[in-house]
Amino acid sequence: MKVLVAVKRVVDYNVKVRPKSDGSGPDLNNVKMSINPFCEIAVEEAVRLKEKGIATEVVAVSLGAKNCQEQIRTALALGADRGILVETDEDLQPLAVAKLLKAVVDKEEPQLVILGKQSIDGDNNQTGQMLAALAGMGQGTFASEVAIDGDSVSVTREIDGGLQTVKLSLPAVVTTDLRLNEPRYASLPNIMKAKKKPLDTLTPDELGVDVAPRVKTLKVEPPAERQAGIKVESVAELVDKLKNEAKVIS
Amino acid sequence: MSILVVAEHDNTEIKGATLSTVAAAKAIGGDIAVLVAGEGCGAAGEAAAKIDGVAKVLVADNAAYGHQLAENLGELVAELGKDYGHVLAPATTTGKNFMPRVAALLDVAQISEIIAVESADTFKRPIYAGNVIATVQSSDAIKVITVRATAFDAVASEGGSAAVEAVDVAKDAGKSEFVKEEIAESDRPDLTAASIVVSGGRGMQNGDNFEMLYKVADKLGAAVGASRAAVDAGFVPNDMQVGQTGKIVAPDLYIAVGISGAIQHLAGMKDSKVIVAINKDEDAPIFQVADYGLVADLFDAVPELDAAL
């Protein structure tokens, strides 16, 4: 079966992003860009399905500006077979991404689509669910375990109270949580090989999708700063402060 | 314009996050209807009718909604939502699961995890792990919104007397079925609702050492949380994770034990009223947000704290 994996180019998770001083947007000048950590987990899961002989082909798709090719190449180096870039300079919001992915799904007809549960820039946590709804598929979000069984997939999901398992008929959408797997590192030979793997480019126009943003960012600002407090010398002093100064315990 | 709030409940009781979501709906302004969708959820519907400020309660009682499967709930809420200007749900794992489906079926954007209402179409929400707060305006006719419960003071669960209406709409998408649930049983308060939270990190070294934190927590009536490092290392289960992609908490008192304070962890707890950090590394970033920092070996400090309480 064919597996489609979506990968997003985001600011590296080690970067502490700050708003620009004029409040027009986050300051992303010269920051390191990487593949979104949840997307990396999605790629790893797809590649493992291929290694188990369940998946026959893994297709990595990214959407955005030309430089998203870097993240597709990362996915190819991790073991995906070929890449698709839907190229646009438009600010893509989750609904537009979901519509574009739906169009790619219609073309490629994968049995399973794996995405990260959220990207660490927008923190929206929407795209996989939106894609599933648009494509009329079931969804296993926040997955910590994925087991293919014939024409269905069992997904163990991380929910507020613990774990939930659902069974979905294929084709289906899975979004990854942190504990689904630990992604491998790409080896140098695989990085070299990835450069030769096929990478097709499409545009939103070719896919017939209107990607106009629906939500406008009016301004951005830093969160309320916390004042660093004081250091206490002992547990006794700590308990005293909590009781008599902060009055949060009695 | 009227507002539809989708309740989080267990068929019997309404969850606290729903009360905060109603508070967000009040801030938007308009008649508030609450949808209780479940199986055998009549009691939850009655409870919803008592929530302060609610004009109407819709009860969709059907086997298809028994386990809040996103495929079925998404279709139901999208159909009912057409008649409203706003559709709101708490940003819990349930709300996060079905609400984007609602937005997609209505062909509108979703605004995730709002922390403030500026006007009926403009909201504040955190991005980049809470390091940036964006003010966003929606141009869609129906605003589909999830609400960060810790950012809104819950309305009273008593005092209202809304009319209760049955909704006879069965939506079974036939794409998914519930298999099982493993829910952690605990006598401690719920992590997101507790007024005190004690959390452990990598410094705890193993799961057994969390016993120390449970003892302190029980003396304080606190919930116990963990950093991602502690969860990834297998010390404790995933539902204890506090952070950007785990639970967001804002208790009166947050005690971070053996947690260094990665930005992803801070994103989940820095709105706590009082933060205490216990860490042996005096340069740990957690001290930059802590009101009271104690540089000490947690294996000395925590038993001492236990004894002092």
XYZ file of C-alpha atoms in Angstrom:
559
model
C 0.000 0.000 0.000
C 1.028 3.565 -0.620
C 1.659 5.918 2.292
C 1.600 9.693 1.945
C 3.491 11.740 4.541
C 3.224 15.491 4.940
C 6.298 17.417 6.080
C 6.457 21.049 7.108
C 9.384 23.462 7.140
C 9.414 25.252 10.493
C 11.750 27.168 12.767
C 14.015 24.686 14.541
C 12.644 23.619 17.911
C 15.719 24.948 19.723
C 15.111 28.518 18.583
C 13.300 30.825 20.957
C 11.233 32.954 18.606
C 10.494 36.576 19.465
C 8.111 39.061 17.877
C 9.573 41.750 15.617
C 9.825 45.087 17.381
C 7.088 46.593 15.171
C 4.696 43.766 16.088
C 4.099 42.795 12.462
C 5.102 39.176 12.878
C 7.580 36.799 14.466
C 11.227 37.641 13.836
C 12.460 34.840 11.607
C 15.562 36.519 10.209
C 18.491 34.132 9.936
C 16.915 31.500 12.173
C 17.613 27.841 11.594
C 14.824 26.007 9.756
C 14.112 22.296 10.132
C 11.527 19.661 9.490
C 8.732 19.927 12.076
C 9.508 17.328 14.802
C 6.055 15.714 14.572
C 6.439 15.429 10.779
C 9.786 13.699 11.278
C 7.997 11.141 13.458
C 5.427 10.736 10.652
C 8.168 10.026 8.117
C 9.809 7.522 10.465
C 6.508 5.680 10.953
C 5.924 5.466 7.204
C 9.451 4.204 6.591
C 9.026 1.566 9.300
C 5.817 0.401 7.609
C 7.819 0.018 4.436
C 10.575 -1.884 6.208
C 7.950 -4.239 7.626
C 6.743 -4.914 4.101
C 3.365 -3.279 4.735
C 3.933 -0.097 2.767
C 5.132 -0.401 -0.818
C 5.859 3.255 -1.446
C 6.323 6.297 0.786
C 5.618 9.682 -0.784
C 6.641 12.831 1.094
C 4.746 16.030 0.335
C 5.470 19.546 1.472
C 3.699 22.789 0.736
C 5.099 26.286 0.595
C 8.020 28.167 -0.883
C 10.727 26.554 -2.992
C 13.039 26.034 -0.021
C 10.612 23.440 1.425
C 12.507 21.133 -0.940
C 15.121 20.905 1.826
C 12.622 19.269 4.159
C 11.429 16.927 1.427
C 15.058 15.923 0.854
C 15.362 15.268 4.591
C 12.343 12.960 4.365
C 13.851 11.233 1.333
C 17.117 10.768 3.239
C 15.152 9.134 6.065
C 13.740 6.625 3.599
C 10.814 8.130 1.678
C 10.813 7.110 -1.990
C 9.818 10.289 -3.763
C 8.707 13.818 -3.052
C 6.037 16.285 -4.097
C 6.296 20.009 -3.506
C 3.183 22.121 -3.844
C 4.929 25.398 -4.454
C 3.448 28.750 -3.489
C 4.598 31.922 -1.776
C 1.153 32.437 -0.255
C 0.889 32.275 3.547
C -0.718 28.843 3.770
C -3.205 28.362 6.587
C -4.350 24.937 7.793
C -7.597 24.852 5.770
C -5.698 25.673 2.572
C -3.053 23.057 3.379
C -5.766 20.475 4.019
C -7.431 21.297 0.685
C -4.119 21.019 -1.167
C -3.357 17.718 0.541
C -6.848 16.485 -0.353
C -6.080 17.270 -4.001
C -2.770 15.375 -3.728
C -4.602 12.467 -2.059
C -7.062 12.389 -4.974
C -4.140 12.133 -7.402
C -2.002 9.679 -5.465
C -4.723 7.582 -3.795
C -2.690 6.513 -0.742
C -4.184 4.051 1.730
C -2.721 5.893 4.672
C -1.803 9.540 5.189
C 0.465 10.324 8.150
C 0.946 13.861 9.428
C 2.339 15.479 12.549
C -0.328 16.370 15.102
C 0.746 19.992 15.078
C 3.512 22.189 13.794
C 5.595 23.941 16.388
C 5.262 27.355 14.726
C 1.514 27.896 14.401
C 0.584 25.347 17.094
C -2.767 24.906 15.347
C -3.291 21.153 15.484
C -5.828 21.165 12.639
C -4.498 20.008 9.298
C -4.781 16.229 9.663
C -8.317 16.419 10.997
C -9.359 18.850 8.256
C -7.841 16.639 5.575
C -9.651 13.597 6.976
C -12.982 15.455 6.939
C -12.499 16.779 3.397
C -11.448 13.357 2.120
C -14.251 11.586 4.007
C -11.752 9.477 5.933
C -11.509 8.330 9.510
C -8.755 9.784 11.675
C -6.452 8.535 14.390
C -5.022 11.675 15.940
C -2.226 11.982 18.550
C -1.104 8.427 17.767
C 1.277 6.548 20.019
C 0.817 3.231 18.207
C -0.293 2.351 14.693
C -1.093 -1.212 13.623
C -2.272 -2.069 10.117
C -4.575 -5.065 9.983
C -5.809 -5.931 6.485
C -8.084 -3.162 5.313
C -8.180 -1.353 8.639
C -5.787 0.358 11.020
C -5.832 0.372 14.821
C -4.554 3.581 16.325
C -3.747 4.077 20.005
C -4.249 7.729 20.820
C -2.840 9.876 23.614
C -5.863 11.543 25.208
C -6.260 13.705 28.309
C -7.060 10.842 30.670
C -4.723 8.196 29.236
C -4.941 6.152 26.044
C -7.742 5.377 23.623
C -7.706 2.857 20.787
C -9.836 3.285 17.679
C -10.153 1.152 14.574
C -10.437 2.931 11.243
C -11.263 1.609 7.807
C -8.618 2.396 5.187
C -7.866 4.795 3.643
C -7.390 6.821 6.814
C -5.465 9.704 8.310
C -3.085 9.349 11.264
C -1.472 12.227 13.141
C 1.579 11.526 15.258
C 2.251 12.236 18.896
C 5.694 12.325 20.461
C 5.865 8.730 21.586
C 4.946 7.002 18.354
C 8.612 6.355 17.572
C 12.078 7.812 17.779
C 13.170 9.024 14.351
C 16.475 7.762 13.016
C 19.308 9.993 11.873
C 19.889 10.155 8.153
C 23.213 8.571 7.196
C 25.541 10.392 4.834
C 25.118 7.817 2.015
C 21.345 8.149 2.370
C 21.578 11.937 2.250
C 23.560 11.606 -0.994
C 21.080 9.093 -2.403
C 18.169 11.357 -1.480
C 19.453 13.988 -3.882
C 18.774 11.639 -6.783
C 15.264 10.620 -5.741
C 12.412 12.121 -7.803
C 10.808 15.322 -6.597
C 7.826 16.706 -8.534
C 6.514 20.223 -8.234
C 2.856 21.212 -8.426
C 1.066 24.502 -7.854
C -2.217 25.319 -6.111
C -3.578 26.435 -9.502
C -2.801 23.071 -11.059
C -4.580 21.419 -8.173
C -7.522 23.815 -8.494
C -7.368 24.977 -4.881
C -8.060 28.482 -3.587
C -5.459 29.099 -0.890
C -6.447 32.641 0.106
C -5.986 33.153 3.864
C -9.134 33.362 5.995
C -7.498 34.636 9.131
C -5.536 37.854 9.324
C -2.840 38.449 11.924
C -3.362 42.002 13.151
C -0.323 42.087 15.402
C 1.985 39.970 17.482
C 3.443 40.718 20.870
C 5.582 39.007 23.477
C 3.755 37.206 26.287
C 3.545 38.883 29.678
C 7.012 38.599 31.171
C 7.433 36.846 34.474
C 9.705 38.593 36.891
C 12.415 36.243 38.033
C 11.854 35.720 41.735
C 14.211 35.021 44.552
C 16.386 32.129 45.588
C 15.618 30.638 48.949
C 18.303 28.990 51.055
C 16.391 26.115 52.564
C 13.228 24.070 52.469
C 12.151 25.732 55.707
C 12.452 29.168 54.117
C 10.565 27.950 51.038
C 7.659 26.632 53.110
C 7.602 29.855 55.119
C 7.446 31.973 51.935
C 4.688 29.836 50.447
C 2.641 30.070 53.633
C 3.188 33.656 54.673
C 4.243 35.606 51.593
C 2.597 33.908 48.611
C -0.172 32.441 50.820
C -0.694 29.542 48.440
C -0.477 26.791 51.057
C -1.810 26.729 54.577
C -25.574 36.322 16.756
C -25.810 33.182 18.799
C -23.051 30.900 19.961
C -22.914 27.123 20.135
C -20.668 25.665 22.843
C -19.899 21.963 22.535
C -19.721 20.551 26.055
C -17.018 18.225 27.312
C -18.665 15.703 29.618
C -18.677 12.079 30.701
C -22.424 11.567 30.048
C -23.125 12.317 33.712
C -21.184 15.441 34.581
C -20.039 18.510 32.719
C -16.227 18.943 32.728
C -14.748 22.155 34.081
C -13.230 23.110 30.744
C -16.782 23.571 29.442
C -17.420 26.266 32.061
C -14.361 28.195 30.889
C -15.526 27.838 27.302
C -18.922 29.299 28.243
C -16.984 32.173 29.825
C -15.252 32.775 26.478
C -18.660 32.662 24.755
C -19.951 35.294 27.189
C -16.984 37.499 26.336
C -17.940 37.238 22.651
C -21.548 38.094 23.506
C -24.835 36.608 22.279
C -27.292 33.847 23.143
C -25.410 30.774 24.276
C -26.550 27.258 23.431
C -24.707 24.245 24.790
C -24.606 20.963 22.893
C -24.293 17.781 24.916
C -23.638 14.908 22.515
C -23.161 11.459 23.961
C -24.830 8.177 24.752
C -27.091 8.101 27.788
C -26.093 11.690 28.426
C -29.387 12.988 29.835
C -27.839 13.763 33.229
C -25.069 15.777 31.614
C -27.719 17.657 29.645
C -29.584 18.486 32.881
C -26.306 19.663 34.422
C -25.575 21.843 31.390
C -28.982 23.545 31.781
C -27.872 24.851 35.181
C -24.721 26.541 33.874
C -24.834 30.275 34.411
C -25.554 32.245 31.251
C -26.752 29.384 29.066
C -29.998 30.023 27.147
C -30.549 26.610 25.606
C -29.206 23.076 25.874
C -29.269 20.668 22.946
C -28.983 17.006 23.839
C -27.953 14.606 21.087
C -28.263 11.214 22.726
C -27.179 8.485 20.353
C -24.869 5.485 20.298
C -22.915 7.160 17.471
C -21.678 9.808 19.917
C -20.904 7.458 22.792
C -17.151 7.722 22.608
C -16.974 11.185 21.091
C -15.667 9.753 17.816
C -14.501 12.714 15.768
C -15.975 11.465 12.497
C -19.523 11.333 13.903
C -19.316 14.316 16.215
C -17.767 16.432 13.448
C -20.739 15.846 11.151
C -23.256 16.538 13.910
C -21.630 19.776 15.068
C -21.114 20.978 11.483
C -24.795 20.469 10.739
C -26.009 22.184 13.919
C -23.303 24.857 13.676
C -24.676 26.278 10.414
C -27.269 28.201 12.414
C -24.728 29.924 14.657
C -22.194 32.716 14.339
C -19.658 30.961 16.556
C -18.981 27.352 17.462
C -16.764 26.885 20.519
C -15.261 23.857 22.261
C -12.589 23.460 24.927
C -9.072 22.832 23.570
C -8.904 19.408 25.206
C -7.823 16.324 23.298
C -11.515 15.744 22.496
C -12.086 19.274 21.223
C -8.833 19.285 19.286
C -9.883 16.008 17.687
C -13.289 16.868 16.230
C -13.354 20.669 15.883
C -11.060 20.947 12.818
C -13.418 18.506 11.078
C -16.300 20.858 11.881
C -14.373 23.801 10.422
C -13.423 21.873 7.278
C -17.001 20.682 6.709
C -18.233 24.268 7.089
C -15.374 25.482 4.845
C -14.128 27.923 7.454
C -10.874 28.380 9.331
C -10.473 27.241 12.918
C -8.946 29.543 15.496
C -7.120 27.259 17.920
C -6.636 27.737 21.658
C -7.729 31.322 22.080
C -6.595 32.980 25.305
C -8.530 36.253 24.968
C -11.526 37.679 23.135
C -10.887 41.131 21.648
C -14.174 41.338 19.737
C -16.631 38.973 18.044
C -14.149 38.304 15.228
C -10.777 39.060 16.838
C -8.951 36.859 19.298
C -5.564 36.346 20.906
C -3.761 33.033 20.709
C -0.267 31.822 21.515
C 2.054 30.647 18.744
C 5.670 29.410 18.807
C 5.239 27.598 22.125
C 3.732 30.698 23.694
C 6.761 32.884 22.933
C 4.596 35.007 20.668
C 0.999 36.084 21.214
C -0.861 36.759 17.972
C -3.994 38.860 17.628
C -5.956 37.323 14.766
C -9.113 38.328 12.940
C -11.355 35.867 11.149
C -13.200 36.816 7.961
C -15.356 33.677 7.944
C -19.115 33.827 8.495
C -18.928 31.144 11.177
C -16.083 31.269 13.649
C -14.961 27.816 14.776
C -12.868 28.226 17.897
C -11.168 26.101 20.525
C -10.647 27.705 23.917
C -7.699 27.343 26.280
C -9.584 26.720 29.495
C -6.884 28.080 31.813
C -7.172 31.526 30.188
C -10.830 32.064 31.116
C -12.363 32.041 34.592
C -15.028 29.352 34.726
C -18.648 30.513 34.955
C -20.781 29.137 37.789
C -22.046 25.611 37.232
C -25.264 26.460 39.086
C -27.861 29.178 38.830
C -29.027 28.849 35.238
C -32.249 27.261 34.058
C -31.941 26.750 30.328
C -34.504 24.948 28.217
C -33.411 21.450 27.215
C -34.151 20.254 23.691
C -33.523 16.829 22.254
C -31.710 16.765 18.915
C -32.746 13.806 16.872
C -29.841 13.671 14.453
C -27.906 10.426 14.165
C -24.642 10.847 12.274
C -22.660 7.683 11.935
C -19.941 8.210 9.382
C -19.087 4.514 9.521
C -15.362 5.226 9.256
C -14.268 4.491 12.786
C -15.092 2.415 15.816
C -14.095 2.611 19.434
C -11.979 -0.316 20.618
C -10.859 0.469 24.157
C -9.709 3.087 26.591
C -7.060 2.895 29.299
C -7.794 5.706 31.673
C -5.481 6.292 34.616
C -7.432 5.988 37.866
C -6.379 8.468 40.482
C -7.778 10.011 43.635
C -5.728 13.116 42.985
C -7.309 16.117 41.294
C -7.266 16.434 37.538
C -4.029 18.009 36.320
C -5.708 20.796 34.371
C -8.140 21.633 37.173
C -5.875 21.354 40.244
C -5.011 24.467 42.229
C -1.593 23.007 43.046
C 0.565 20.958 40.697
C 3.794 19.163 41.599
C 5.802 18.131 38.522
C 8.897 16.017 38.100
C 11.464 15.977 35.324
C 14.453 14.013 34.153
C 16.107 14.701 37.488
C 13.709 12.250 39.132
C 15.837 9.486 37.543
C 13.095 6.834 37.490
C 9.396 6.203 37.941
C 9.733 4.864 41.473
C 11.146 8.164 42.655
C 7.892 9.859 41.650
C 6.491 8.291 44.856
C 8.183 11.148 46.696
C 6.187 13.636 44.648
C 2.929 11.720 45.144
C 3.438 11.946 48.907
C 3.988 15.699 48.784
C 1.073 16.098 46.369
C -1.286 14.201 48.644
C -0.398 16.466 51.566
C -1.117 19.523 49.428
C -4.171 18.146 47.623
C -2.178 18.576 44.429
C -2.053 16.908 41.046
C 1.199 15.449 39.747
C 2.626 16.338 36.347
C 5.841 15.707 34.457
C 8.110 17.150 31.827
C 8.396 15.594 28.408
C 11.812 14.211 29.354
C 10.274 12.247 32.227
C 7.489 10.901 30.022
C 9.794 10.011 27.132
C 12.086 8.188 29.561
C 9.096 6.089 30.606
C 9.057 7.287 34.237
C 5.350 8.173 34.043
C 2.487 7.914 31.516
C 1.862 10.434 28.731
C -1.255 11.935 30.275
C 0.975 13.565 32.921
C 2.951 15.629 30.423
C 2.815 19.385 30.909
C 3.986 21.523 28.002
C 3.457 22.936 24.531
C 2.135 19.679 23.161
C 0.928 18.183 26.419
C -1.340 19.725 29.006
C -1.524 23.439 29.657
C -1.863 24.196 33.361
C -2.167 27.427 35.315
C -2.572 26.496 38.996
C -2.129 28.809 41.979
C 1.089 26.960 42.800
C 3.344 24.984 40.466
C 6.272 23.136 41.989
C 8.842 22.019 39.399
C 11.166 19.352 40.718
C 14.232 18.303 38.735
C 12.921 20.110 35.648
C 15.438 22.195 33.714
C 12.789 24.355 32.019
C 12.910 23.833 28.234
C 10.773 26.400 26.391
C 8.346 23.642 25.456
C 7.764 22.889 29.151
C 7.501 26.556 30.119
C 4.791 26.936 27.455
C 2.613 24.610 29.502
C 2.981 26.149 32.963
C 4.294 29.706 32.914
C 0.860 31.204 33.534
C 0.807 29.589 36.981
C 0.379 32.160 39.753
C 3.326 31.079 41.870
C 6.144 28.927 40.527
C 8.616 27.063 42.703
C 11.675 25.395 41.204
C 13.832 22.827 42.947
C 16.909 21.944 40.928
C 20.538 21.295 41.722
C 21.721 23.183 38.629
C 21.626 26.846 39.590
C 21.808 27.861 35.915
C 18.711 25.881 34.938
C 16.340 28.097 32.887
C 13.423 27.148 35.144
C 14.833 29.583 37.750
C 14.210 32.474 35.334
C 10.459 32.006 35.674
C 10.376 30.785 39.272
C 9.110 33.033 42.061
C 10.973 30.890 44.555
C 14.007 28.914 43.530
C 15.783 26.377 45.694
C 19.164 25.164 44.475
C 19.356 21.756 46.086
C 19.496 18.059 45.397
C 15.878 17.035 45.049
C 16.556 13.769 46.856
C 17.317 15.832 49.972
C 14.848 18.649 49.410
C 11.691 16.708 48.554
C 11.703 14.444 51.653
C 12.452 17.548 53.711
C 9.519 19.345 52.091
C 7.335 16.324 52.758
C 8.302 16.417 56.420
C 7.757 20.162 56.688
C 4.195 20.078 55.365
